Amino acid sequence: MFLTYLRRELRRRRKAALLVASGLALGIALVIVVNSVSSGMQQAQGKVLESLYGLGTDMTVTKAAPPASEGGRAGPRFKFDAQDGDETQSSDIVMPQGFQTLASSTVDEVAGQSGVSDAVGGLSLSVLKVDGEFKPGEFKPKEGGASGGGGGGGGPQGEVRGGGAAFDVNSYTVYGTDTARQDLGPLTSSKITDGRTFRATETDARVAVADSAYAKEKKYEVGTEVTVKGTKFEIVGIATADSGDAAANLYVPLKQAQTLSDSEDKVTTVYVQADDSQRIDAVKSAIQKNIPGTTVTTSADLADTVSGSLSTASGLAANVGKWLSLAVLIAAFVVAGLLTMSAVGRRVQEFGTLKALGWKSGRVTRQVVGEAMVNGLVGGVLGIAVGVAGAYALTAVSPSLTAELGAMGGGPGGGGGGLRTGGGPGGQAADKAVEIALSAPVSTATIALAVGLAVTGGLIAGAFGGWRASRLRPADALRRVE
């Protein structure tokens, strides 16, 4: 009886039912789109951090930057031998990025902290290559100048003209990798696309892996020899970053990197993996407490420094979008409730007659709530369809977003040197932003949220209408009989 009457009344008032369902569908569709875009922003931000941090890395440990009162860091110094005549000079300056290093024993200290699953050290280096030549000036005697007695030195009188120096300065990055433990750190965010990666036994071998973009620029191939500070390395593999820029231009065994930079038993960064991703903050606190003089940076800390259009869009999705969808959803619920009340008001004669025939107020209320629930479910189905279609359309037409990881003291390898995407773990500045394709994935949780909102909307509308219907009396129907 209940279902038969329900179906008949909905069919008879289908225009009003569709109006209520459409209002709910609009609010639900907007919620789906906003949640999907927000989820896409989080995925995009994760890709940015992944390209920098390395797969499986939960946090990094670096040396804390010295107080400003202790003076700044010493910059690079170039020394050339004085030569007579035209002389070509070349020098490689290899230095730890950020100018701050930790003892290699720090890796074991970090690994021994409660909640740490694994820890691996790495040494991030900047290489400045200076090539050029000095050209001495030419002595030009003064016309008519007398020899001897000039200046008390007995030498000819005149002046030196011309001469000078012309140098080209190129820079690139080298990352010292623990070849025996390559499952953690920046190299894990790249895939070997040619050749091979390091062998576990190549802890001190003169081999290198080159980033694909850098290899293309320098025309390096597998088997090519590259010289760093007079040491020749054979390129055994070409690696392509999964997203964004690679952590470094070249990767070499950790011991070789320490030798190149005169940083024996030193690292710039300790990459840490936690036992439980839910306890990252606790592990961070433990490391900072038990290992003084270090700075611990988590992916959440780095996420706060992401800027560019990705950050702008993420902020809009998180703030304006959510508040807008909430406002529209509340408005849809209120309108659905008011429309249901209005519909009940137009059915006074019908409900009064049913009560005169013996229907209890509870049965009338259940009838109204049942109709409102069906309207809510129909609105939910429509809202899910529109929302999913909108999310996929947004994915298809949305442009790429840019992201830059701004300067952040104490970032991986930075030691206060500042870290940006494309700069790798050592803190050098990037000369280009990371481009990320925006997507709007619709998850099962989002669909479940939409169903819950549809049911909630039906209950709210039914509550409005049921309250109105429960107050009707049989006498109300008799007053309206013409």
mmCIF file of N, CA and C in Angstrom, residues 188-274:
data_model
loop_
_atom_site.group_PDB
_atom_site.id
_atom_site.type_symbol
_atom_site.label_atom_id
_atom_site.label_comp_id
_atom_site.label_asym_id
_atom_site.label_seq_id
_atom_site.Cartn_x
_atom_site.Cartn_y
_atom_site.Cartn_z
ATOM 1 N N THR A 188 65.686 7.363 -6.626
ATOM 2 C CA THR A 188 64.547 6.452 -6.746
ATOM 3 C C THR A 188 63.381 7.085 -7.490
ATOM 4 N N SER A 189 63.375 8.400 -7.637
ATOM 5 C CA SER A 189 62.296 9.060 -8.371
ATOM 6 C C SER A 189 62.599 9.161 -9.861
ATOM 7 N N SER A 190 63.683 8.507 -10.308
ATOM 8 C CA SER A 190 64.031 8.458 -11.726
ATOM 9 C C SER A 190 64.085 7.008 -12.190
ATOM 10 N N LYS A 191 63.834 6.816 -13.459
ATOM 11 C CA LYS A 191 63.889 5.481 -14.045
ATOM 12 C C LYS A 191 65.050 5.408 -15.027
ATOM 13 N N ILE A 192 65.756 4.294 -15.000
ATOM 14 C CA ILE A 192 66.846 4.079 -15.941
ATOM 15 C C ILE A 192 66.247 3.799 -17.311
ATOM 16 N N THR A 193 66.502 4.680 -18.254
ATOM 17 C CA THR A 193 65.950 4.529 -19.601
ATOM 18 C C THR A 193 66.987 4.054 -20.607
ATOM 19 N N ASP A 194 68.256 4.020 -20.185
ATOM 20 C CA ASP A 194 69.311 3.494 -21.056
ATOM 21 C C ASP A 194 70.457 3.037 -20.163
ATOM 22 N N GLY A 195 71.044 1.899 -20.503
ATOM 23 C CA GLY A 195 72.136 1.397 -19.689
ATOM 24 C C GLY A 195 71.634 0.757 -18.410
ATOM 25 N N ARG A 196 72.331 1.009 -17.328
ATOM 26 C CA ARG A 196 71.994 0.384 -16.046
ATOM 27 C C ARG A 196 72.214 1.366 -14.910
ATOM 28 N N THR A 197 71.779 0.960 -13.729
ATOM 29 C CA THR A 197 72.050 1.745 -12.531
ATOM 30 C C THR A 197 73.335 1.227 -11.886
ATOM 31 N N PHE A 198 73.681 1.743 -10.719
ATOM 32 C CA PHE A 198 74.888 1.302 -10.031
ATOM 33 C C PHE A 198 74.732 -0.130 -9.531
ATOM 34 N N ARG A 199 75.826 -0.843 -9.525
ATOM 35 C CA ARG A 199 75.849 -2.146 -8.858
ATOM 36 C C ARG A 199 76.201 -1.936 -7.401
ATOM 37 N N ALA A 200 75.721 -2.818 -6.541
ATOM 38 C CA ALA A 200 75.963 -2.674 -5.109
ATOM 39 C C ALA A 200 77.449 -2.712 -4.781
ATOM 40 N N THR A 201 78.246 -3.378 -5.620
ATOM 41 C CA THR A 201 79.687 -3.491 -5.355
ATOM 42 C C THR A 201 80.481 -2.273 -5.811
ATOM 43 N N GLU A 202 79.839 -1.353 -6.531
ATOM 44 C CA GLU A 202 80.545 -0.192 -7.078
ATOM 45 C C GLU A 202 80.568 0.968 -6.090
ATOM 46 N N THR A 203 80.949 0.675 -4.852
ATOM 47 C CA THR A 203 80.933 1.703 -3.807
ATOM 48 C C THR A 203 81.996 2.776 -4.027
ATOM 49 N N ASP A 204 83.071 2.418 -4.738
ATOM 50 C CA ASP A 204 84.145 3.395 -4.970
ATOM 51 C C ASP A 204 84.591 3.377 -6.427
ATOM 52 N N ALA A 205 83.712 2.906 -7.317
ATOM 53 C CA ALA A 205 84.065 2.822 -8.734
ATOM 54 C C ALA A 205 83.888 4.177 -9.407
ATOM 55 N N ARG A 206 84.619 4.363 -10.492
ATOM 56 C CA ARG A 206 84.533 5.628 -11.233
ATOM 57 C C ARG A 206 83.484 5.487 -12.336
ATOM 58 N N VAL A 207 82.252 5.369 -11.911
ATOM 59 C CA VAL A 207 81.120 5.248 -12.824
ATOM 60 C C VAL A 207 80.102 6.315 -12.455
ATOM 61 N N ALA A 208 79.223 6.635 -13.397
ATOM 62 C CA ALA A 208 78.233 7.687 -13.173
ATOM 63 C C ALA A 208 76.940 7.350 -13.899
ATOM 64 N N VAL A 209 75.841 7.896 -13.363
ATOM 65 C CA VAL A 209 74.536 7.863 -14.024
ATOM 66 C C VAL A 209 74.164 9.308 -14.317
ATOM 67 N N ALA A 210 73.786 9.585 -15.556
ATOM 68 C CA ALA A 210 73.472 10.964 -15.962
ATOM 69 C C ALA A 210 71.972 11.150 -16.107
ATOM 70 N N ASP A 211 71.497 12.314 -15.724
ATOM 71 C CA ASP A 211 70.101 12.658 -15.959
ATOM 72 C C ASP A 211 69.884 12.814 -17.459
ATOM 73 N N SER A 212 68.736 12.365 -17.959
ATOM 74 C CA SER A 212 68.486 12.349 -19.401
ATOM 75 C C SER A 212 68.514 13.745 -20.014
ATOM 76 N N ALA A 213 67.945 14.736 -19.326
ATOM 77 C CA ALA A 213 67.938 16.099 -19.869
ATOM 78 C C ALA A 213 69.360 16.648 -19.971
ATOM 79 N N TYR A 214 70.152 16.398 -18.943
ATOM 80 C CA TYR A 214 71.544 16.872 -18.952
ATOM 81 C C TYR A 214 72.364 16.128 -20.000
ATOM 82 N N ALA A 215 72.111 14.813 -20.117
ATOM 83 C CA ALA A 215 72.825 14.022 -21.116
ATOM 84 C C ALA A 215 72.504 14.493 -22.529
ATOM 85 N N LYS A 216 71.251 14.850 -22.764
ATOM 86 C CA LYS A 216 70.866 15.347 -24.084
ATOM 87 C C LYS A 216 71.541 16.680 -24.380
ATOM 88 N N GLU A 217 71.594 17.539 -23.365
ATOM 89 C CA GLU A 217 72.224 18.853 -23.546
ATOM 90 C C GLU A 217 73.715 18.716 -23.861
ATOM 91 N N LYS A 218 74.398 17.807 -23.165
ATOM 92 C CA LYS A 218 75.843 17.641 -23.330
ATOM 93 C C LYS A 218 76.212 16.554 -24.336
ATOM 94 N N LYS A 219 75.171 15.905 -24.913
ATOM 95 C CA LYS A 219 75.388 14.829 -25.889
ATOM 96 C C LYS A 219 76.153 13.658 -25.274
ATOM 97 N N TYR A 220 75.780 13.324 -24.027
ATOM 98 C CA TYR A 220 76.376 12.174 -23.360
ATOM 99 C C TYR A 220 75.589 10.914 -23.710
ATOM 100 N N GLU A 221 76.282 9.818 -23.819
ATOM 101 C CA GLU A 221 75.668 8.516 -24.041
ATOM 102 C C GLU A 221 76.282 7.511 -23.086
ATOM 103 N N VAL A 222 75.661 6.336 -22.991
ATOM 104 C CA VAL A 222 76.235 5.267 -22.184
ATOM 105 C C VAL A 222 77.601 4.910 -22.763
ATOM 106 N N GLY A 223 78.609 4.925 -21.917
ATOM 107 C CA GLY A 223 79.978 4.663 -22.364
ATOM 108 C C GLY A 223 80.806 5.917 -22.488
ATOM 109 N N THR A 224 80.157 7.094 -22.512
ATOM 110 C CA THR A 224 80.885 8.361 -22.584
ATOM 111 C C THR A 224 81.638 8.601 -21.274
ATOM 112 N N GLU A 225 82.816 9.189 -21.383
ATOM 113 C CA GLU A 225 83.577 9.548 -20.195
ATOM 114 C C GLU A 225 83.381 11.035 -19.892
ATOM 115 N N VAL A 226 83.120 11.332 -18.627
ATOM 116 C CA VAL A 226 82.961 12.712 -18.191
ATOM 117 C C VAL A 226 83.985 12.976 -17.096
ATOM 118 N N THR A 227 84.615 14.140 -17.150
ATOM 119 C CA THR A 227 85.676 14.470 -16.199
ATOM 120 C C THR A 227 85.177 15.483 -15.177
ATOM 121 N N VAL A 228 85.360 15.148 -13.903
ATOM 122 C CA VAL A 228 85.012 16.040 -12.797
ATOM 123 C C VAL A 228 86.260 16.227 -11.947
ATOM 124 N N LYS A 229 86.774 17.431 -11.905
ATOM 125 C CA LYS A 229 87.957 17.776 -11.117
ATOM 126 C C LYS A 229 89.115 16.817 -11.412
ATOM 127 N N GLY A 230 89.327 16.561 -12.689
ATOM 128 C CA GLY A 230 90.449 15.743 -13.103
ATOM 129 C C GLY A 230 90.220 14.243 -13.012
ATOM 130 N N THR A 231 89.069 13.818 -12.500
ATOM 131 C CA THR A 231 88.753 12.396 -12.385
ATOM 132 C C THR A 231 87.762 12.003 -13.470
ATOM 133 N N LYS A 232 88.086 10.974 -14.217
ATOM 134 C CA LYS A 232 87.220 10.526 -15.298
ATOM 135 C C LYS A 232 86.224 9.478 -14.798
ATOM 136 N N PHE A 233 84.956 9.678 -15.163
ATOM 137 C CA PHE A 233 83.891 8.741 -14.809
ATOM 138 C C PHE A 233 83.242 8.229 -16.096
ATOM 139 N N GLU A 234 82.964 6.941 -16.134
ATOM 140 C CA GLU A 234 82.277 6.356 -17.274
ATOM 141 C C GLU A 234 80.772 6.359 -17.008
ATOM 142 N N ILE A 235 80.001 6.911 -17.924
ATOM 143 C CA ILE A 235 78.544 6.925 -17.779
ATOM 144 C C ILE A 235 78.020 5.530 -18.108
ATOM 145 N N VAL A 236 77.398 4.892 -17.099
ATOM 146 C CA VAL A 236 76.882 3.531 -17.281
ATOM 147 C C VAL A 236 75.367 3.515 -17.458
ATOM 148 N N GLY A 237 74.709 4.640 -17.197
ATOM 149 C CA GLY A 237 73.265 4.668 -17.320
ATOM 150 C C GLY A 237 72.729 6.071 -17.506
ATOM 151 N N ILE A 238 71.557 6.152 -18.143
ATOM 152 C CA ILE A 238 70.833 7.408 -18.314
ATOM 153 C C ILE A 238 69.516 7.277 -17.562
ATOM 154 N N ALA A 239 69.227 8.237 -16.674
ATOM 155 C CA ALA A 239 68.023 8.185 -15.846
ATOM 156 C C ALA A 239 67.087 9.332 -16.212
ATOM 157 N N THR A 240 65.793 9.038 -16.247
ATOM 158 C CA THR A 240 64.774 10.050 -16.541
ATOM 159 C C THR A 240 63.889 10.230 -15.319
ATOM 160 N N ALA A 241 63.750 11.470 -14.872
ATOM 161 C CA ALA A 241 62.930 11.749 -13.697
ATOM 162 C C ALA A 241 61.467 11.452 -13.999
ATOM 163 N N ASP A 242 60.769 10.840 -13.021
ATOM 164 C CA ASP A 242 59.361 10.503 -13.209
ATOM 165 C C ASP A 242 58.514 11.746 -13.396
ATOM 166 N N SER A 243 58.824 12.806 -12.697
ATOM 167 C CA SER A 243 58.080 14.062 -12.827
ATOM 168 C C SER A 243 58.983 15.203 -12.413
ATOM 169 N N GLY A 244 58.796 16.338 -13.056
ATOM 170 C CA GLY A 244 59.603 17.494 -12.699
ATOM 171 C C GLY A 244 61.049 17.320 -13.122
ATOM 172 N N ASP A 245 61.947 17.966 -12.387
ATOM 173 C CA ASP A 245 63.368 17.922 -12.682
ATOM 174 C C ASP A 245 64.052 16.874 -11.813
ATOM 175 N N ALA A 246 65.189 16.379 -12.296
ATOM 176 C CA ALA A 246 65.943 15.385 -11.539
ATOM 177 C C ALA A 246 66.634 16.041 -10.357
ATOM 178 N N ALA A 247 67.047 15.214 -9.401
ATOM 179 C CA ALA A 247 67.714 15.734 -8.214
ATOM 180 C C ALA A 247 69.096 16.281 -8.537
ATOM 181 N N ALA A 248 69.755 15.727 -9.557
ATOM 182 C CA ALA A 248 71.093 16.172 -9.913
ATOM 183 C C ALA A 248 71.337 15.890 -11.385
ATOM 184 N N ASN A 249 72.403 16.492 -11.927
ATOM 185 C CA ASN A 249 72.777 16.233 -13.316
ATOM 186 C C ASN A 249 73.526 14.918 -13.454
ATOM 187 N N LEU A 250 74.385 14.648 -12.483
ATOM 188 C CA LEU A 250 75.157 13.407 -12.473
ATOM 189 C C LEU A 250 75.068 12.751 -11.113
ATOM 190 N N TYR A 251 75.065 11.429 -11.113
ATOM 191 C CA TYR A 251 75.101 10.646 -9.878
ATOM 192 C C TYR A 251 76.361 9.799 -9.895
ATOM 193 N N VAL A 252 77.107 9.823 -8.797
ATOM 194 C CA VAL A 252 78.328 9.025 -8.683
ATOM 195 C C VAL A 252 78.299 8.308 -7.336
ATOM 196 N N PRO A 253 79.122 7.267 -7.144
ATOM 197 C CA PRO A 253 79.179 6.616 -5.829
ATOM 198 C C PRO A 253 79.543 7.602 -4.731
ATOM 199 N N LEU A 254 79.008 7.380 -3.550
ATOM 200 C CA LEU A 254 79.172 8.317 -2.442
ATOM 201 C C LEU A 254 80.640 8.557 -2.109
ATOM 202 N N LYS A 255 81.453 7.510 -2.073
ATOM 203 C CA LYS A 255 82.862 7.685 -1.713
ATOM 204 C C LYS A 255 83.580 8.558 -2.729
ATOM 205 N N GLN A 256 83.247 8.411 -3.999
ATOM 206 C CA GLN A 256 83.869 9.248 -5.009
ATOM 207 C C GLN A 256 83.472 10.711 -4.830
ATOM 208 N N ALA A 257 82.215 10.956 -4.499
ATOM 209 C CA ALA A 257 81.753 12.332 -4.266
ATOM 210 C C ALA A 257 82.468 12.942 -3.064
ATOM 211 N N GLN A 258 82.691 12.135 -2.019
ATOM 212 C CA GLN A 258 83.403 12.634 -0.849
ATOM 213 C C GLN A 258 84.848 12.983 -1.184
ATOM 214 N N THR A 259 85.457 12.185 -2.036
ATOM 215 C CA THR A 259 86.841 12.459 -2.450
ATOM 216 C C THR A 259 86.927 13.717 -3.298
ATOM 217 N N LEU A 260 85.987 13.878 -4.221
ATOM 218 C CA LEU A 260 86.000 15.044 -5.109
ATOM 219 C C LEU A 260 85.902 16.350 -4.330
ATOM 220 N N SER A 261 85.124 16.357 -3.270
ATOM 221 C CA SER A 261 84.859 17.601 -2.528
ATOM 222 C C SER A 261 85.668 17.702 -1.240
ATOM 223 N N ASP A 262 86.631 16.776 -1.058
ATOM 224 C CA ASP A 262 87.422 16.762 0.180
ATOM 225 C C ASP A 262 86.506 16.705 1.404
ATOM 226 N N SER A 263 85.458 15.897 1.289
ATOM 227 C CA SER A 263 84.484 15.750 2.396
ATOM 228 C C SER A 263 84.482 14.309 2.877
ATOM 229 N N GLU A 264 85.647 13.843 3.321
ATOM 230 C CA GLU A 264 85.769 12.460 3.773
ATOM 231 C C GLU A 264 84.817 12.198 4.935
ATOM 232 N N ASP A 265 84.053 11.098 4.807
ATOM 233 C CA ASP A 265 83.101 10.693 5.838
ATOM 234 C C ASP A 265 82.090 11.809 6.154
ATOM 235 N N LYS A 266 81.646 12.506 5.117
ATOM 236 C CA LYS A 266 80.653 13.557 5.286
ATOM 237 C C LYS A 266 79.465 13.315 4.363
ATOM 238 N N VAL A 267 78.300 13.774 4.778
ATOM 239 C CA VAL A 267 77.095 13.750 3.946
ATOM 240 C C VAL A 267 76.390 15.091 4.109
ATOM 241 N N THR A 268 75.582 15.440 3.137
ATOM 242 C CA THR A 268 74.785 16.664 3.262
ATOM 243 C C THR A 268 73.362 16.356 3.704
ATOM 244 N N THR A 269 72.886 15.152 3.379
ATOM 245 C CA THR A 269 71.487 14.830 3.623
ATOM 246 C C THR A 269 71.358 13.390 4.096
ATOM 247 N N VAL A 270 70.472 13.176 5.045
ATOM 248 C CA VAL A 270 70.096 11.828 5.460
ATOM 249 C C VAL A 270 68.626 11.640 5.102
ATOM 250 N N TYR A 271 68.348 10.684 4.232
ATOM 251 C CA TYR A 271 66.977 10.392 3.817
ATOM 252 C C TYR A 271 66.396 9.332 4.749
ATOM 253 N N VAL A 272 65.215 9.612 5.275
ATOM 254 C CA VAL A 272 64.642 8.787 6.335
ATOM 255 C C VAL A 272 63.290 8.229 5.904
ATOM 256 N N GLN A 273 63.095 6.959 6.229
ATOM 257 C CA GLN A 273 61.797 6.319 6.019
ATOM 258 C C GLN A 273 61.276 5.878 7.377
ATOM 259 N N ALA A 274 60.037 6.259 7.690
ATOM 260 C CA ALA A 274 59.438 5.940 8.985
ATOM 261 C C ALA A 274 58.736 4.590 8.945
#
